[in-house]
Amino acid sequence: MAIEFNWAESGNSNFQLATGVTLTAGTINPNDLLIAVVVPLVPHTGDHGDGPLVGPPSGPVQPPPGWAQLDNTALSLDGVPANASIFYKVATGNESQNLDFSWSNQSDYSWTLLSYSGVDPTSPIDAFGGQTNTSAYLDETVAPSVTTTSPNDTLVSVWMSKGGAEDYTKDPTTTLRSNTHSNTYEFPQIMVADERLASAGATSPNEMDQLYPTVNQRGFSIALREAACFMAGTMIRTPDGECAVETMVRGDRVLTSDGQTERVVWIGRQTISMLFADPLRVLPVRIRANALGEQVPSRDFLVSPDHAILVGGVLIQAGALVNGTSIVRETKVPLTFTYYHVELEHHSLILAENTPAETFIDNVDRLAFDNWHEHEELYPEGKAIVEMPYARAKAHRQVPRVVRDLLAARVNLAAPRAKIAAA
């Protein structure tokens, strides 16, 4: 989910929240990822902003405390000094006091603020700047390809220009999130759109067209991850019996679905806040006892919607299995709760409530973990893991017919009042 605010202002060397744009408590959720895009443009005289400079170049944008820099690139938008500056921050709640960006002199500017729920707020995985391809009368601002994406990542594309005679043409494949409509030559134009990716791998470059070129426009691509793991109380099978996932630590032993003993190398924790969160992306899925087979699961348990379960030889994300009866979305959850994910040396299947569920793999689902720094300390160069060779279903339409028939046949066998596997 994204919340958008945008504004264009003139004659200042900083911006706070402009008149008419207000953030109130609850509008931005704790742990949301905030993205701020700021483009100050040194004013020129002349009807089209092509006269002498009013002042010296504006210099790089300085963010308030707590904001990290994705890009702060000096630009020349049709010969006019400017900066394409993108920053991000993990939200702590109402952010009204944390939006005071500044630069070295007066300038016209445009800015936009976006708030994303259900994604990894600790570090956007990629941010690439792309130059513009300009023809005689048509300008194409390119948000370039991102190479390391995973299914269900959110791809955010940002386009910036000095402004022109016409607005950008909207890309029909994306959801438009913000547009400052600054097609006046006086203010930079910022357009932001995003899309949820259906598959892994490199994305195609996104281009926005604008009539009458303004040289040296800029495009950016940012990829955001989302969540997939177990809720507290889920029992994991070990050589010594069942163990609650939230009590497990590095070095503990677990049993894989093929009977092998593996050691836990890391336990990830992610705190979820339900304030204005997108239910489809963060609410857990309840898989009732016996829904997938006899004693599979052995009792009801709750798992994040993007955690994959092996059913019929296919890794199927829990959200794709929802049928409204034996597998449902759980709505009665605390305002905040924690997901857990188990990482082994290899991408494997462990038994969670007697159900084969995948372990953590970094190149599939890197999450907004509270303790991701521990993983970075353990593996400063990263940790490559080969994904298991199973087909993967991410949406209900991809679930094989044989699996749908299995779920339908077991609806009356699932236990609607079984003991729940989440504390």
Tab-separated table of C-alpha atoms in Angstrom:
chain	number	residue	atom	x	y	z
A	1	MET	CA	0.000	0.000	0.000
A	2	ALA	CA	1.237	3.490	-0.756
A	3	ILE	CA	0.086	6.842	0.602
A	4	GLU	CA	1.109	9.823	-1.514
A	5	PHE	CA	1.576	13.532	-0.883
A	6	ASN	CA	3.047	15.965	-3.410
A	7	TRP	CA	3.599	19.690	-3.662
A	8	ALA	CA	5.464	22.326	-5.655
A	9	GLU	CA	6.627	25.597	-4.070
A	10	SER	CA	8.650	28.632	-5.054
A	11	GLY	CA	11.321	30.881	-3.589
A	12	ASN	CA	12.516	28.876	-0.590
A	13	SER	CA	15.685	27.069	0.353
A	14	ASN	CA	13.919	24.345	2.300
A	15	PHE	CA	10.576	22.633	2.513
A	16	GLN	CA	8.427	21.383	5.314
A	17	LEU	CA	4.834	20.310	4.928
A	18	ALA	CA	3.216	22.800	2.556
A	19	THR	CA	-0.101	24.488	3.295
A	20	GLY	CA	-2.949	22.108	2.652
A	21	VAL	CA	-0.857	18.955	3.114
A	22	THR	CA	-1.134	17.530	6.625
A	23	LEU	CA	0.068	14.329	8.181
A	24	THR	CA	-1.936	13.137	11.172
A	25	ALA	CA	-1.280	10.320	13.610
A	26	GLY	CA	-2.163	7.048	11.944
A	27	THR	CA	-1.749	8.295	8.387
A	28	ILE	CA	1.754	6.827	8.386
A	29	ASN	CA	2.276	3.528	10.190
A	30	PRO	CA	5.197	2.604	12.405
A	31	ASN	CA	7.662	0.526	10.327
A	32	ASP	CA	6.369	1.904	7.023
A	33	LEU	CA	9.029	2.753	4.470
A	34	LEU	CA	8.962	6.468	3.631
A	35	ILE	CA	10.435	7.671	0.334
A	36	ALA	CA	10.970	11.400	-0.217
A	37	VAL	CA	11.867	12.826	-3.628
A	38	VAL	CA	13.098	16.434	-3.692
A	39	VAL	CA	14.166	18.410	-6.791
A	40	PRO	CA	15.183	22.057	-6.208
A	41	LEU	CA	15.661	24.026	-9.436
A	42	VAL	CA	17.636	27.301	-9.446
A	43	PRO	CA	15.302	29.935	-10.953
A	44	HIS	CA	16.123	31.618	-14.248
A	45	THR	CA	14.620	34.732	-15.723
A	46	GLY	CA	12.766	34.666	-19.012
A	47	ASP	CA	9.362	33.417	-20.084
A	48	HIS	CA	10.582	29.824	-20.322
A	49	GLY	CA	13.176	29.851	-17.561
A	50	ASP	CA	15.983	30.154	-20.098
A	51	GLY	CA	17.397	33.514	-19.017
A	52	PRO	CA	20.254	34.254	-16.599
A	53	LEU	CA	20.460	32.491	-13.252
A	54	VAL	CA	18.762	34.256	-10.352
A	55	GLY	CA	21.279	32.801	-7.931
A	56	PRO	CA	24.069	30.245	-7.642
A	57	PRO	CA	23.396	26.493	-7.961
A	58	SER	CA	21.323	25.165	-5.115
A	59	GLY	CA	23.763	22.478	-3.973
A	60	PRO	CA	22.845	19.012	-2.686
A	61	VAL	CA	19.707	18.511	-0.651
A	62	GLN	CA	20.305	17.992	3.076
A	63	PRO	CA	17.788	15.678	4.760
A	64	PRO	CA	16.633	15.926	8.370
A	65	PRO	CA	18.038	13.458	10.929
A	66	GLY	CA	17.006	9.851	10.462
A	67	TRP	CA	16.772	9.916	6.664
A	68	ALA	CA	19.186	7.836	4.554
A	69	GLN	CA	20.224	8.834	1.058
A	70	LEU	CA	19.421	6.699	-1.965
A	71	ASP	CA	20.582	9.202	-4.552
A	72	ASN	CA	21.570	12.867	-4.508
A	73	THR	CA	22.763	13.512	-8.042
A	74	ALA	CA	23.633	16.935	-9.438
A	75	LEU	CA	21.691	17.506	-12.644
A	76	SER	CA	21.374	20.118	-15.325
A	77	LEU	CA	17.779	20.189	-16.437
A	78	ASP	CA	17.957	21.926	-19.823
A	79	GLY	CA	20.990	23.839	-18.604
A	80	VAL	CA	19.405	24.781	-15.264
A	81	PRO	CA	21.234	23.500	-12.146
A	82	ALA	CA	19.156	21.059	-10.125
A	83	ASN	CA	19.463	18.000	-7.906
A	84	ALA	CA	17.524	14.746	-8.161
A	85	SER	CA	17.479	13.674	-4.539
A	86	ILE	CA	15.834	10.546	-3.100
A	87	PHE	CA	15.847	9.658	0.599
A	88	TYR	CA	14.201	6.970	2.726
A	89	LYS	CA	13.338	6.463	6.379
A	90	VAL	CA	11.676	3.838	8.574
A	91	ALA	CA	8.596	5.520	9.998
A	92	THR	CA	8.079	5.748	13.745
A	93	GLY	CA	4.532	7.138	13.564
A	94	ASN	CA	3.399	10.639	12.738
A	95	GLU	CA	6.314	12.103	10.755
A	96	SER	CA	5.208	15.761	10.663
A	97	GLN	CA	8.318	16.899	12.542
A	98	ASN	CA	10.735	14.920	10.358
A	99	LEU	CA	10.192	16.588	6.989
A	100	ASP	CA	12.552	19.566	6.879
A	101	PHE	CA	14.824	19.215	3.830
A	102	SER	CA	17.131	22.076	2.876
A	103	TRP	CA	19.712	23.277	0.333
A	104	SER	CA	22.059	26.225	-0.008
A	105	ASN	CA	19.993	28.956	-1.670
A	106	GLN	CA	16.547	30.023	-2.765
A	107	SER	CA	15.107	27.975	-5.591
A	108	ASP	CA	11.882	26.700	-7.035
A	109	TYR	CA	11.302	23.066	-6.220
A	110	SER	CA	8.974	20.099	-6.368
A	111	TRP	CA	8.772	17.223	-3.924
A	112	THR	CA	6.765	14.111	-3.255
A	113	LEU	CA	6.456	11.800	-0.263
A	114	LEU	CA	5.349	8.157	-0.368
A	115	SER	CA	4.646	5.717	2.458
A	116	TYR	CA	4.756	1.964	1.736
A	117	SER	CA	3.343	-0.691	4.086
A	118	GLY	CA	4.144	-4.388	3.983
A	119	VAL	CA	7.640	-3.961	2.533
A	120	ASP	CA	11.170	-4.176	3.907
A	121	PRO	CA	11.762	-0.738	5.456
A	122	THR	CA	15.375	-1.331	6.427
A	123	SER	CA	16.984	-0.968	3.009
A	124	PRO	CA	15.476	-0.645	-0.469
A	125	ILE	CA	17.401	-3.251	-2.433
A	126	ASP	CA	18.112	-1.266	-5.573
A	127	ALA	CA	18.061	2.346	-6.726
A	128	PHE	CA	19.366	3.036	-10.215
A	129	GLY	CA	19.508	6.401	-11.957
A	130	GLY	CA	18.862	6.499	-15.700
A	131	GLN	CA	19.525	9.246	-18.235
A	132	THR	CA	17.039	10.513	-20.797
A	133	ASN	CA	16.747	9.638	-24.465
A	134	THR	CA	15.707	12.793	-26.279
A	135	SER	CA	14.485	13.150	-29.856
A	136	ALA	CA	13.479	16.304	-31.685
A	137	TYR	CA	10.030	16.640	-30.153
A	138	LEU	CA	9.603	13.643	-27.853
A	139	ASP	CA	11.442	13.076	-24.597
A	140	GLU	CA	11.694	9.597	-23.042
A	141	THR	CA	12.775	9.526	-19.411
A	142	VAL	CA	13.978	6.030	-18.543
A	143	ALA	CA	13.629	4.339	-15.158
A	144	PRO	CA	16.158	1.572	-15.818
A	145	SER	CA	16.041	-2.169	-15.266
A	146	VAL	CA	16.520	-3.633	-11.778
A	147	THR	CA	18.354	-6.951	-11.963
A	148	THR	CA	17.783	-8.598	-8.558
A	149	THR	CA	14.043	-8.744	-8.002
A	150	SER	CA	11.834	-11.491	-6.596
A	151	PRO	CA	8.155	-12.404	-6.991
A	152	ASN	CA	5.864	-9.940	-5.186
A	153	ASP	CA	8.532	-7.248	-4.897
A	154	THR	CA	7.229	-3.729	-5.431
A	155	LEU	CA	9.010	-1.873	-8.231
A	156	VAL	CA	8.891	1.895	-7.786
A	157	SER	CA	9.712	4.044	-10.835
A	158	VAL	CA	10.537	7.739	-10.483
A	159	TRP	CA	10.768	10.220	-13.361
A	160	MET	CA	11.984	13.833	-13.049
A	161	SER	CA	12.127	16.684	-15.532
A	162	LYS	CA	12.436	20.441	-15.584
A	163	GLY	CA	8.873	20.566	-16.847
A	164	GLY	CA	7.628	21.173	-20.346
A	165	ALA	CA	4.733	22.068	-22.540
A	166	GLU	CA	3.012	18.723	-21.923
A	167	ASP	CA	2.603	16.382	-18.981
A	168	TYR	CA	4.176	12.921	-18.911
A	169	THR	CA	2.168	10.164	-20.573
A	170	LYS	CA	1.170	7.594	-17.941
A	171	ASP	CA	2.631	4.104	-18.277
A	172	PRO	CA	-0.446	1.812	-18.432
A	173	THR	CA	1.394	-1.095	-16.757
A	174	THR	CA	1.954	0.791	-13.500
A	175	THR	CA	-0.151	2.413	-10.766
A	176	LEU	CA	0.373	6.161	-10.699
A	177	ARG	CA	1.184	7.251	-7.150
A	178	SER	CA	2.294	10.851	-7.445
A	179	ASN	CA	2.512	13.567	-10.090
A	180	THR	CA	3.410	17.184	-9.342
A	181	HIS	CA	2.162	18.223	-12.836
A	182	SER	CA	4.885	20.871	-12.994
A	183	ASN	CA	4.771	21.369	-16.746
A	184	THR	CA	5.501	25.100	-16.622
A	185	TYR	CA	9.323	25.338	-17.102
A	186	GLU	CA	9.428	26.938	-13.645
A	187	PHE	CA	9.086	23.866	-11.460
A	188	PRO	CA	10.544	20.389	-11.913
A	189	GLN	CA	8.020	17.654	-12.580
A	190	ILE	CA	8.110	14.459	-10.506
A	191	MET	CA	6.048	11.415	-11.389
A	192	VAL	CA	6.091	8.199	-9.316
A	193	ALA	CA	4.400	4.924	-10.264
A	194	ASP	CA	4.723	1.389	-8.949
A	195	GLU	CA	3.781	-2.185	-9.726
A	196	ARG	CA	3.844	-5.538	-7.964
A	197	LEU	CA	6.140	-7.956	-9.779
A	198	ALA	CA	4.809	-11.359	-10.778
A	199	SER	CA	8.169	-13.032	-11.351
A	200	ALA	CA	11.826	-12.876	-10.370
A	201	GLY	CA	14.707	-11.536	-12.425
A	202	ALA	CA	15.532	-8.353	-14.264
A	203	THR	CA	12.736	-5.875	-14.921
A	204	SER	CA	12.209	-4.064	-18.199
A	205	PRO	CA	13.138	-0.369	-18.291
A	206	ASN	CA	10.130	1.906	-17.732
A	207	GLU	CA	9.883	4.908	-20.039
A	208	MET	CA	7.680	7.981	-19.733
A	209	ASP	CA	7.091	10.146	-22.799
A	210	GLN	CA	6.818	13.915	-22.726
A	211	LEU	CA	6.337	16.249	-25.688
A	212	TYR	CA	8.971	18.959	-26.266
A	213	PRO	CA	12.221	17.847	-24.691
A	214	THR	CA	13.932	19.340	-21.666
A	215	VAL	CA	17.440	17.940	-21.706
A	216	ASN	CA	18.978	15.824	-18.936
A	217	GLN	CA	15.875	14.446	-17.315
A	218	ARG	CA	16.382	11.599	-14.899
A	219	GLY	CA	14.700	8.293	-14.109
A	220	PHE	CA	15.147	6.010	-11.108
A	221	SER	CA	14.070	2.462	-10.267
A	222	ILE	CA	13.714	1.250	-6.678
A	223	ALA	CA	12.795	-2.313	-5.676
A	224	LEU	CA	11.145	-3.095	-2.325
A	225	ARG	CA	10.795	-6.518	-0.688
A	226	GLU	CA	7.864	-7.856	1.342
A	227	ALA	CA	7.091	-10.313	4.129
A	228	ALA	CA	6.856	-14.125	4.486
A	229	CYS	CA	7.299	-16.143	7.697
A	230	PHE	CA	5.699	-17.986	10.652
A	231	MET	CA	3.751	-16.491	13.532
A	232	ALA	CA	4.732	-17.098	17.146
A	233	GLY	CA	3.534	-20.391	18.581
A	234	THR	CA	4.159	-22.395	15.408
A	235	MET	CA	5.735	-25.727	16.403
A	236	ILE	CA	8.785	-26.821	14.387
A	237	ARG	CA	9.866	-30.478	14.398
A	238	THR	CA	13.342	-31.167	15.803
A	239	PRO	CA	15.229	-34.405	16.612
A	240	ASP	CA	14.180	-33.870	20.237
A	241	GLY	CA	10.506	-33.155	19.604
A	242	GLU	CA	8.446	-30.065	18.785
A	243	CYS	CA	9.825	-26.565	19.471
A	244	ALA	CA	8.036	-23.191	19.274
A	245	VAL	CA	9.584	-21.113	16.510
A	246	GLU	CA	9.984	-18.007	18.690
A	247	THR	CA	12.203	-19.949	21.147
A	248	MET	CA	14.639	-21.187	18.514
A	249	VAL	CA	18.176	-19.796	18.199
A	250	ARG	CA	21.169	-20.189	15.932
A	251	GLY	CA	22.716	-23.648	16.357
A	252	ASP	CA	19.452	-25.450	17.171
A	253	ARG	CA	18.781	-28.599	15.182
A	254	VAL	CA	15.635	-29.186	13.107
A	255	LEU	CA	14.340	-32.061	11.013
A	256	THR	CA	13.684	-31.488	7.328
A	257	SER	CA	10.727	-33.069	5.572
A	258	ASP	CA	13.003	-35.813	4.158
A	259	GLY	CA	14.233	-36.768	7.631
A	260	GLN	CA	17.606	-34.997	7.576
A	261	THR	CA	18.953	-33.093	10.570
A	262	GLU	CA	20.030	-29.517	9.830
A	263	ARG	CA	21.301	-26.723	12.049
A	264	VAL	CA	19.618	-23.343	12.229
A	265	VAL	CA	21.966	-20.606	11.033
A	266	TRP	CA	19.664	-17.650	11.734
A	267	ILE	CA	16.176	-16.796	13.036
A	268	GLY	CA	14.660	-13.683	11.511
A	269	ARG	CA	12.084	-11.572	13.358
A	270	GLN	CA	9.709	-9.056	11.785
A	271	THR	CA	7.291	-6.862	13.728
A	272	ILE	CA	4.056	-6.075	11.872
A	273	SER	CA	1.817	-3.111	12.660
A	274	MET	CA	-1.800	-3.298	11.511
A	275	LEU	CA	-2.335	0.475	11.516
A	276	PHE	CA	-3.582	1.087	7.965
A	277	ALA	CA	-1.632	-1.953	6.710
A	278	ASP	CA	-2.760	-3.695	3.518
A	279	PRO	CA	-4.593	-6.802	4.805
A	280	LEU	CA	-3.827	-8.885	1.728
A	281	ARG	CA	-0.115	-8.358	2.237
A	282	VAL	CA	0.340	-8.698	5.990
A	283	LEU	CA	-2.610	-10.510	7.604
A	284	PRO	CA	-1.691	-14.120	8.420
A	285	VAL	CA	-3.344	-17.068	6.720
A	286	ARG	CA	-4.895	-19.710	8.977
A	287	ILE	CA	-4.457	-23.250	7.640
A	288	ARG	CA	-6.843	-25.435	9.592
A	289	ALA	CA	-5.856	-28.839	10.938
A	290	ASN	CA	-6.192	-31.596	8.290
A	291	ALA	CA	-6.794	-29.061	5.492
A	292	LEU	CA	-3.931	-30.432	3.369
A	293	GLY	CA	-3.994	-34.097	4.418
A	294	GLU	CA	-4.436	-36.369	7.399
A	295	GLN	CA	-2.761	-34.490	10.278
A	296	VAL	CA	-1.400	-31.925	7.773
A	297	PRO	CA	-1.299	-29.605	9.483
A	298	SER	CA	-1.554	-31.368	12.820
A	299	ARG	CA	-3.387	-28.349	14.244
A	300	ASP	CA	-4.400	-24.905	13.016
A	301	PHE	CA	-1.457	-22.632	12.412
A	302	LEU	CA	-0.898	-19.116	11.159
A	303	VAL	CA	1.625	-18.153	8.500
A	304	SER	CA	2.260	-15.005	6.481
A	305	PRO	CA	0.475	-14.913	3.094
A	306	ASP	CA	3.699	-15.148	1.079
A	307	HIS	CA	5.219	-18.103	2.932
A	308	ALA	CA	5.307	-21.142	0.657
A	309	ILE	CA	3.960	-24.584	1.628
A	310	LEU	CA	4.722	-27.732	-0.391
A	311	VAL	CA	1.442	-29.197	-1.639
A	312	GLY	CA	1.261	-31.712	-4.469
A	313	GLY	CA	4.898	-31.172	-5.392
A	314	VAL	CA	4.459	-27.391	-5.803
A	315	LEU	CA	5.619	-24.610	-3.478
A	316	ILE	CA	2.427	-22.607	-3.025
A	317	GLN	CA	2.247	-19.351	-1.145
A	318	ALA	CA	-0.296	-19.524	1.664
A	319	GLY	CA	-2.294	-16.591	0.311
A	320	ALA	CA	-2.876	-18.504	-2.927
A	321	LEU	CA	-4.399	-21.432	-0.977
A	322	VAL	CA	-7.145	-19.382	0.701
A	323	ASN	CA	-10.559	-20.928	-0.023
A	324	GLY	CA	-12.678	-19.236	2.635
A	325	THR	CA	-13.352	-22.434	4.610
A	326	SER	CA	-10.414	-24.669	5.523
A	327	ILE	CA	-7.841	-21.972	4.695
A	328	VAL	CA	-8.787	-18.416	5.580
A	329	ARG	CA	-7.302	-14.999	6.222
A	330	GLU	CA	-7.085	-14.356	9.954
A	331	THR	CA	-8.536	-10.971	10.881
A	332	LYS	CA	-8.505	-11.224	14.673
A	333	VAL	CA	-4.877	-10.344	15.265
A	334	PRO	CA	-3.227	-7.939	17.710
A	335	LEU	CA	-2.452	-4.392	16.615
A	336	THR	CA	1.182	-5.473	16.433
A	337	PHE	CA	2.564	-9.002	16.152
A	338	THR	CA	5.758	-10.756	15.089
A	339	TYR	CA	6.600	-13.097	12.233
A	340	TYR	CA	9.564	-15.511	12.445
A	341	HIS	CA	11.582	-17.164	9.712
A	342	VAL	CA	14.029	-20.052	10.008
A	343	GLU	CA	17.182	-20.106	7.885
A	344	LEU	CA	19.237	-23.264	7.381
A	345	GLU	CA	22.470	-23.731	5.476
A	346	HIS	CA	20.430	-24.789	2.436
A	347	HIS	CA	16.982	-23.851	1.136
A	348	SER	CA	14.937	-26.692	2.606
A	349	LEU	CA	11.539	-27.875	3.773
A	350	ILE	CA	10.990	-28.070	7.523
A	351	LEU	CA	7.907	-29.426	9.272
A	352	ALA	CA	5.797	-26.672	10.802
A	353	GLU	CA	2.810	-28.255	12.531
A	354	ASN	CA	3.630	-31.375	10.447
A	355	THR	CA	3.379	-29.301	7.247
A	356	PRO	CA	6.339	-29.023	4.832
A	357	ALA	CA	7.168	-25.304	4.685
A	358	GLU	CA	10.131	-23.627	3.051
A	359	THR	CA	12.999	-22.091	4.990
A	360	PHE	CA	14.301	-18.584	4.417
A	361	ILE	CA	16.122	-17.844	1.171
A	362	ASP	CA	17.541	-14.347	0.718
A	363	ASN	CA	17.038	-14.098	-3.031
A	364	VAL	CA	13.355	-15.005	-2.728
A	365	ASP	CA	12.016	-13.073	0.260
A	366	ARG	CA	14.264	-10.606	2.079
A	367	LEU	CA	12.065	-9.082	4.757
A	368	ALA	CA	11.746	-6.096	6.988
A	369	PHE	CA	13.479	-8.040	9.737
A	370	ASP	CA	13.974	-6.362	13.094
A	371	ASN	CA	17.331	-8.154	13.371
A	372	TRP	CA	18.611	-8.102	9.773
A	373	HIS	CA	21.854	-6.569	11.084
A	374	GLU	CA	22.633	-9.942	12.690
A	375	HIS	CA	22.462	-11.603	9.265
A	376	GLU	CA	24.766	-8.975	7.777
A	377	GLU	CA	27.261	-9.519	10.610
A	378	LEU	CA	27.181	-13.285	10.027
A	379	TYR	CA	27.485	-12.938	6.247
A	380	PRO	CA	29.101	-9.585	5.396
A	381	GLU	CA	29.612	-10.726	1.787
A	382	GLY	CA	26.092	-12.093	1.523
A	383	LYS	CA	25.036	-15.749	1.543
A	384	ALA	CA	24.159	-17.406	-1.737
A	385	ILE	CA	21.634	-20.245	-1.454
A	386	VAL	CA	20.355	-22.334	-4.349
A	387	GLU	CA	16.557	-22.466	-4.407
A	388	MET	CA	14.890	-25.885	-4.317
A	389	PRO	CA	13.841	-27.125	-7.794
A	390	TYR	CA	10.090	-26.958	-7.206
A	391	ALA	CA	7.563	-25.061	-9.271
A	392	ARG	CA	6.152	-22.077	-7.362
A	393	ALA	CA	2.580	-20.764	-7.297
A	394	LYS	CA	2.095	-17.190	-6.101
A	395	ALA	CA	-1.560	-16.625	-7.029
A	396	HIS	CA	-4.712	-18.745	-6.805
A	397	ARG	CA	-4.948	-19.062	-10.586
A	398	GLN	CA	-1.515	-20.758	-10.577
A	399	VAL	CA	-2.549	-23.454	-8.085
A	400	PRO	CA	-2.771	-26.789	-9.959
A	401	ARG	CA	-6.240	-28.257	-10.394
A	402	VAL	CA	-5.234	-31.394	-8.501
A	403	VAL	CA	-4.393	-29.268	-5.452
A	404	ARG	CA	-7.680	-27.350	-5.683
A	405	ASP	CA	-9.540	-30.653	-5.833
A	406	LEU	CA	-7.583	-31.901	-2.793
A	407	LEU	CA	-8.528	-28.831	-0.768
A	408	ALA	CA	-12.174	-29.118	-1.793
A	409	ALA	CA	-12.290	-32.803	-0.850
A	410	ARG	CA	-10.859	-32.085	2.602
A	411	VAL	CA	-13.019	-29.070	3.519
A	412	ASN	CA	-15.316	-31.128	5.746
A	413	LEU	CA	-12.352	-32.938	7.309
A	414	ALA	CA	-10.571	-29.779	8.439
A	415	ALA	CA	-11.069	-28.938	12.100
A	416	PRO	CA	-12.673	-25.491	12.441
A	417	ARG	CA	-12.238	-25.420	16.192
A	418	ALA	CA	-8.828	-27.023	16.505
A	419	LYS	CA	-6.291	-25.552	18.845
A	420	ILE	CA	-4.484	-22.662	17.190
A	421	ALA	CA	-0.751	-22.832	16.645
A	422	ALA	CA	-0.141	-19.133	17.266
A	423	ALA	CA	0.094	-17.709	20.738
